[in-house]
mmCIF file of C-alpha atoms in Angstrom:
data_model
loop_
_atom_site.group_PDB
_atom_site.id
_atom_site.type_symbol
_atom_site.label_atom_id
_atom_site.label_comp_id
_atom_site.label_asym_id
_atom_site.label_seq_id
_atom_site.Cartn_x
_atom_site.Cartn_y
_atom_site.Cartn_z
ATOM 1 C CA MET A 1 20.698 10.495 -24.473
ATOM 2 C CA THR A 2 18.455 13.417 -23.968
ATOM 3 C CA ALA A 3 18.035 16.032 -26.925
ATOM 4 C CA ASN A 4 20.813 18.187 -24.812
ATOM 5 C CA GLY A 5 23.714 15.000 -25.228
ATOM 6 C CA THR A 6 23.558 14.141 -21.899
ATOM 7 C CA LYS A 7 23.594 10.712 -20.289
ATOM 8 C CA GLN A 8 19.264 9.573 -19.368
ATOM 9 C CA LYS A 9 19.155 7.141 -16.448
ATOM 10 C CA PRO A 10 17.513 4.185 -17.483
ATOM 11 C CA ARG A 11 13.943 3.455 -16.838
ATOM 12 C CA LYS A 12 11.834 0.432 -15.649
ATOM 13 C CA VAL A 13 9.216 -0.809 -16.428
ATOM 14 C CA LEU A 14 7.088 -2.072 -14.670
ATOM 15 C CA LYS A 15 3.729 -4.575 -15.338
ATOM 16 C CA THR A 16 0.581 -4.220 -13.037
ATOM 17 C CA SER A 17 -2.392 -6.150 -14.285
ATOM 18 C CA GLY A 18 -1.616 -6.097 -18.081
ATOM 19 C CA GLN A 19 -0.073 -2.688 -18.184
ATOM 20 C CA SER A 20 3.142 -0.782 -17.972
ATOM 21 C CA LEU A 21 3.675 1.571 -16.350
ATOM 22 C CA LYS A 22 7.066 3.632 -16.180
ATOM 23 C CA ARG A 23 9.701 4.337 -13.335
ATOM 24 C CA SER A 24 12.621 5.805 -13.235
ATOM 25 C CA THR A 25 14.522 4.401 -10.043
ATOM 26 C CA GLY A 26 13.082 3.507 -5.866
ATOM 27 C CA THR A 27 13.738 0.353 -4.202
ATOM 28 C CA ALA A 28 11.585 -2.174 -4.921
ATOM 29 C CA LYS A 29 12.039 -3.058 -0.218
ATOM 30 C CA SER A 30 10.936 -0.966 2.444
ATOM 31 C CA GLY A 31 12.264 -2.554 6.022
ATOM 32 C CA LYS A 32 10.196 -5.348 6.302
ATOM 33 C CA PHE A 33 7.232 -5.469 3.630
ATOM 34 C CA GLN A 34 8.470 -6.343 0.143
ATOM 35 C CA ILE A 35 6.911 -2.794 -2.154
ATOM 36 C CA VAL A 36 4.678 -5.423 -4.868
ATOM 37 C CA VAL A 37 4.194 -3.181 -8.192
ATOM 38 C CA SER A 38 2.641 -6.462 -9.799
ATOM 39 C CA VAL A 39 -0.316 -7.232 -7.576
ATOM 40 C CA ARG A 40 -1.420 -10.762 -9.476
ATOM 41 C CA GLY A 41 -1.276 -13.246 -7.280
ATOM 42 C CA GLY A 42 1.175 -13.518 -4.880
ATOM 43 C CA GLY A 43 1.898 -10.215 -4.495
ATOM 44 C CA THR A 44 -1.005 -9.463 -2.919
ATOM 45 C CA LEU A 45 -1.372 -12.467 -0.678
ATOM 46 C CA ARG A 46 1.800 -11.561 0.295
ATOM 47 C CA ILE A 47 1.069 -7.827 1.519
ATOM 48 C CA ARG A 48 -1.643 -9.236 3.831
ATOM 49 C CA GLN A 49 0.074 -12.208 5.168
ATOM 50 C CA GLN A 50 2.619 -9.275 6.469
ATOM 51 C CA LEU A 51 0.004 -7.420 8.132
ATOM 52 C CA GLY A 52 -1.604 -10.209 9.451
ATOM 53 C CA PHE A 53 -4.650 -9.284 7.728
ATOM 54 C CA THR A 54 -7.829 -12.397 7.280
ATOM 55 C CA ARG A 55 -8.633 -12.398 3.626
ATOM 56 C CA PRO A 56 -12.339 -10.832 4.681
ATOM 57 C CA GLN A 57 -10.315 -7.733 6.050
ATOM 58 C CA PHE A 58 -7.837 -7.281 3.761
ATOM 59 C CA ALA A 59 -11.228 -7.129 1.374
ATOM 60 C CA ARG A 60 -12.806 -4.698 3.281
ATOM 61 C CA LEU A 61 -9.822 -2.005 3.125
ATOM 62 C CA LEU A 62 -9.270 -2.409 -1.426
ATOM 63 C CA PRO A 63 -12.609 -3.016 -0.934
ATOM 64 C CA VAL A 64 -13.775 -6.302 -2.674
ATOM 65 C CA SER A 65 -15.020 -9.322 -2.613
ATOM 66 C CA GLU A 66 -13.367 -11.928 -0.011
ATOM 67 C CA ARG A 67 -14.480 -13.954 -3.793
ATOM 68 C CA SER A 68 -12.243 -11.518 -6.025
ATOM 69 C CA LEU A 69 -9.830 -11.184 -3.480
ATOM 70 C CA ALA A 70 -9.483 -15.133 -3.600
ATOM 71 C CA GLU A 71 -9.173 -15.052 -7.094
ATOM 72 C CA ILE A 72 -6.877 -11.940 -7.874
ATOM 73 C CA GLU A 73 -5.034 -14.325 -4.936
ATOM 74 C CA LYS A 74 -4.592 -17.308 -7.668
ATOM 75 C CA GLY A 75 -3.606 -14.571 -10.475
ATOM 76 C CA GLY A 76 -6.093 -13.363 -11.195
ATOM 77 C CA ASP A 77 -6.495 -10.065 -12.573
ATOM 78 C CA ALA A 78 -7.578 -7.432 -10.284
ATOM 79 C CA GLY A 79 -8.230 -4.779 -12.711
ATOM 80 C CA GLU A 80 -7.158 -1.013 -12.896
ATOM 81 C CA SER A 81 -9.523 0.392 -9.533
ATOM 82 C CA VAL A 82 -8.530 -2.457 -7.132
ATOM 83 C CA THR A 83 -4.774 -2.352 -8.355
ATOM 84 C CA ARG A 84 -4.511 1.716 -7.573
ATOM 85 C CA SER A 85 -6.190 0.152 -4.300
ATOM 86 C CA ILE A 86 -3.914 -2.378 -3.738
ATOM 87 C CA SER A 87 -0.390 0.473 -4.337
ATOM 88 C CA GLN A 88 -2.013 3.605 -1.885
ATOM 89 C CA ILE A 89 -1.431 0.557 1.025
ATOM 90 C CA GLN A 90 1.472 -0.800 -0.080
ATOM 91 C CA ARG A 91 2.921 3.191 -0.345
ATOM 92 C CA LEU A 92 0.628 4.135 3.336
ATOM 93 C CA VAL A 93 2.784 1.455 4.864
ATOM 94 C CA ALA A 94 6.367 2.100 3.539
ATOM 95 C CA ALA A 95 5.095 5.307 4.969
ATOM 96 C CA LEU A 96 4.054 4.068 8.506
ATOM 97 C CA GLU A 97 7.103 1.490 8.324
ATOM 98 C CA GLU A 98 9.176 5.022 8.574
ATOM 99 C CA VAL A 99 7.375 5.739 11.751
ATOM 100 C CA MET A 100 6.068 2.509 13.901
ATOM 101 C CA GLU A 101 7.975 -0.771 13.435
ATOM 102 C CA SER A 102 6.665 -3.263 11.045
ATOM 103 C CA GLN A 103 5.800 -5.669 13.087
ATOM 104 C CA VAL A 104 2.951 -3.575 14.882
ATOM 105 C CA ILE A 105 1.744 -1.853 11.507
ATOM 106 C CA GLY A 106 -1.101 -4.436 10.649
ATOM 107 C CA PRO A 107 -2.128 -4.713 14.675
ATOM 108 C CA TRP A 108 -1.819 -0.562 14.462
ATOM 109 C CA LEU A 109 -4.515 -0.633 11.651
ATOM 110 C CA ASN A 110 -7.041 -2.778 13.944
ATOM 111 C CA VAL A 111 -7.053 -0.665 16.997
ATOM 112 C CA PRO A 112 -9.159 2.041 17.927
ATOM 113 C CA ASN A 113 -7.217 5.696 17.778
ATOM 114 C CA ALA A 114 -8.136 8.085 20.485
ATOM 115 C CA SER A 115 -5.875 10.852 16.452
ATOM 116 C CA PHE A 116 -9.158 9.355 13.970
ATOM 117 C CA ASP A 117 -12.315 10.019 17.342
ATOM 118 C CA GLY A 118 -11.706 6.465 17.962
ATOM 119 C CA LEU A 119 -11.627 4.523 14.432
ATOM 120 C CA LYS A 120 -9.827 2.185 13.798
ATOM 121 C CA PRO A 121 -7.284 3.720 11.621
ATOM 122 C CA LEU A 122 -8.653 0.771 8.979
ATOM 123 C CA GLU A 123 -12.262 2.463 9.496
ATOM 124 C CA VAL A 124 -10.981 5.484 8.948
ATOM 125 C CA ILE A 125 -9.515 4.072 4.995
ATOM 126 C CA GLU A 126 -12.657 2.004 4.722
ATOM 127 C CA ARG A 127 -14.734 5.854 4.987
ATOM 128 C CA GLY A 128 -11.722 7.612 2.020
ATOM 129 C CA GLU A 129 -10.661 9.768 4.945
ATOM 130 C CA ILE A 130 -6.957 8.545 3.709
ATOM 131 C CA ASP A 131 -5.929 11.930 3.751
ATOM 132 C CA ARG A 132 -5.737 11.804 7.997
ATOM 133 C CA ILE A 133 -3.596 8.760 8.487
ATOM 134 C CA TRP A 134 -1.209 10.835 5.783
ATOM 135 C CA GLN A 135 -1.875 13.857 8.229
ATOM 136 C CA MET A 136 -0.166 11.731 11.174
ATOM 137 C CA ILE A 137 2.517 10.812 9.383
ATOM 138 C CA TYR A 138 3.191 13.613 8.044
ATOM 139 C CA GLU A 139 3.156 15.401 11.442
ATOM 140 C CA LEU A 140 5.087 12.521 12.489
ATOM 141 C CA ARG A 141 8.001 12.807 9.907
ATOM 142 C CA SER A 142 8.295 16.709 10.930
ATOM 143 C CA GLY A 143 7.945 16.128 15.050
ATOM 144 C CA VAL A 144 4.490 18.738 14.977
ATOM 145 C CA ALA A 145 2.370 17.710 18.033
ATOM 146 C CA PHE A 146 -1.163 16.300 16.684
#
């Protein structure tokens, strides 16, 4: 109950790398890609496999070493920075699913794109310019030509 006597929706407590995060509502699935809140073990491996990325490709995306990624996929602690990167990739993939088929997201990330001055979207992310991809998603959602 809130202070004014109205009923409050229960909050789900989600754990990521030893920390608790509160989330009010939402779904755990978005199309084909499952949004994985826990980045320990199988969650990270699952998103990597769904994208069709090799360990070196996904490690570059986060960015972490291949060895660190292997440890995370085995259940090791991802750390706050990597957890944030994985969450960002999961949100991006969910948004991309709204504008393209799930099965083409991984390949699309690895193909040079004229909208990004000939860079692969993966390279755009690596350069810290993920906002360019979010802008493209916004324009596709709203029907604005770019």
